[in-house]
């Protein structure tokens, strides 16, 4: 049991599509489960990750909570992997970087369709928003980048198989071309 | 019903218990409880803690990018966002749903049945089955799909393969399992080839059988402790969904029907393009997710639930035979008078829809229209488009306006999970009041709050899209974690810099 490779995964400012693509390994999940144990992940009920071998991060950084989660991952994971366009360069959510947050807030609260009781949610339970969406390498050191939106299931499979076997991962051209 | 637990009368001095993140749901959320000295629950809230800002930043883009842009709202139901946007942009090029070429209409339906099938399988088998098979307060190591695959390999693998099949349907139609391209203004970009059709036909018989087994499984699970399962997290509510013209269950296109908790019809075949009159959304200070309600009934009484339970409650029948038989049995078993309000019955309703999707895919694959025929219709430009679809989690609204240069100037999205906001909060409070209040709160016990939320299959990823849910403060943190700047909005709407508020 304890000889298993420990993997943690999380989604920051992403769409969950990278996690879905990971699950697209389909039945191979049973093979993976033989050698891997999942720590914190949307698939388990573990809320904070402990020491792990591999951390997979989907999504960029858009609020203070994302920063905390990312730092926790970096601290605990020997190898940290930026998964997908959002983690690597902010991806589609980073389109927000072209709009001033102030403008964005004002327009939304004055002009939203069908809005009742206009006010800006302001509760200590809500994390603070950053003014820009950042790729994760701007906050922590990243060991590998797995490109795609999302990377295909075969990218996950090839990449993880290599890491688990202790090899340097190499992705053939067919797996990293863009469509 | 449990509104009194939304806000504690005297929050000072209460003990805070938090479930963060809510796990095995798609996206980010947390639950907080405030307890008094005797562990009695005084306040319970589900907070949605993320924001991404789609409605604002897609403004300024050409409208034909929308179906591909907005599907990045969500990787679990990207096809639903893709198609809701597609239905809206059809209108921008002057095409109403009835004018879409039959081949394009059927390809989109096939795509969407694949989407709902895979999403329902994902939710039931990957995310919820550990609760249902091992018990709500089982040890943490049991609460994942990996444990299900180890202890119930047949059930687990059928779930994996059901989802895989739905994803393959999507891939055959759109080229990619997650974020493919298919819909274009007025139609679709390609037909299905004979080889692709034959590939999907190979396994569909097996998929229908497994979907039937899934219905039988949830019936058995729910029936094992009827009294508990009927009551857990259960609340009475209004229900809203699309239905076909003849009242049948509908996932792709129809009119809006709403029923009240007693089963009386509030609206029927309501034209969704008039949705701004039908629905308003209330903002509350403690969550980024708004609270939609039916304007006619008002804030207090107008909230409603959407999704599989709403659709099964609202429709008169299902137009595929096996799912219809399953629906009749569901109603016989659970609806003593009128509608089914049991929150855990969402799972059962979801599996009936899974079966309906499998049967519908089977029927469509035999339809020669999929392989050939006109794929795009043309009309003349309009400036406003509204697309509504039944996403896996419920009714989904996309609304866009464009200018003379075809650039998006306004966007409004009401995602399914947002419509269930009041329902999820009420269910959380019901569980807090009925099962947790006055007890020593252990981690397995707290899982019950998540079980209540999970029944709705909330897609918090979808729900955190909107710009209308921003926090009071905006903080700029540099790479070293230092707060560099801070923006605060005051009650009068003015902004101040550097003010921690
Ligand atoms: S890279 Fe693409 S699939 Fe992955 S989280 Fe970002 S938008 Fe979603």
XYZ file of C-alpha atoms and ligand atoms in Angstrom, chain A residues 11 13-19 58-59 83-87 90-93 148-151, chain B residues 72-75 178-179, ligand 1:
37
model
C -8.670 22.794 -10.197
C -9.450 28.953 -12.227
C -10.218 26.267 -14.768
C -13.274 24.595 -16.208
C -12.683 21.058 -14.950
C -12.097 19.978 -18.547
C -8.549 18.872 -17.787
C -9.852 16.633 -14.995
C -5.583 22.605 -13.642
C -6.485 26.274 -14.051
C -1.934 20.874 -16.732
C -3.581 22.593 -19.685
C -3.684 26.060 -21.183
C -5.201 27.766 -18.124
C -2.458 26.655 -15.748
C -4.023 31.659 -17.972
C -6.018 30.180 -20.837
C -9.455 31.448 -21.655
C -10.223 32.852 -18.173
C -3.593 21.332 -24.522
C -7.083 22.569 -23.816
C -7.391 20.025 -22.438
C -4.411 17.671 -22.867
C -14.734 26.744 -21.569
C -17.148 27.664 -18.795
C -17.304 24.012 -18.055
C -15.456 20.869 -18.985
C -13.811 17.787 -24.281
C -14.251 21.111 -26.112
S -7.046 24.232 -20.260
Fe -9.023 24.113 -21.293
S -9.899 22.214 -20.513
Fe -8.230 22.742 -19.102
S -9.192 23.960 -17.478
Fe -8.504 25.417 -19.048
S -10.296 25.715 -20.388
Fe -10.654 23.878 -19.205
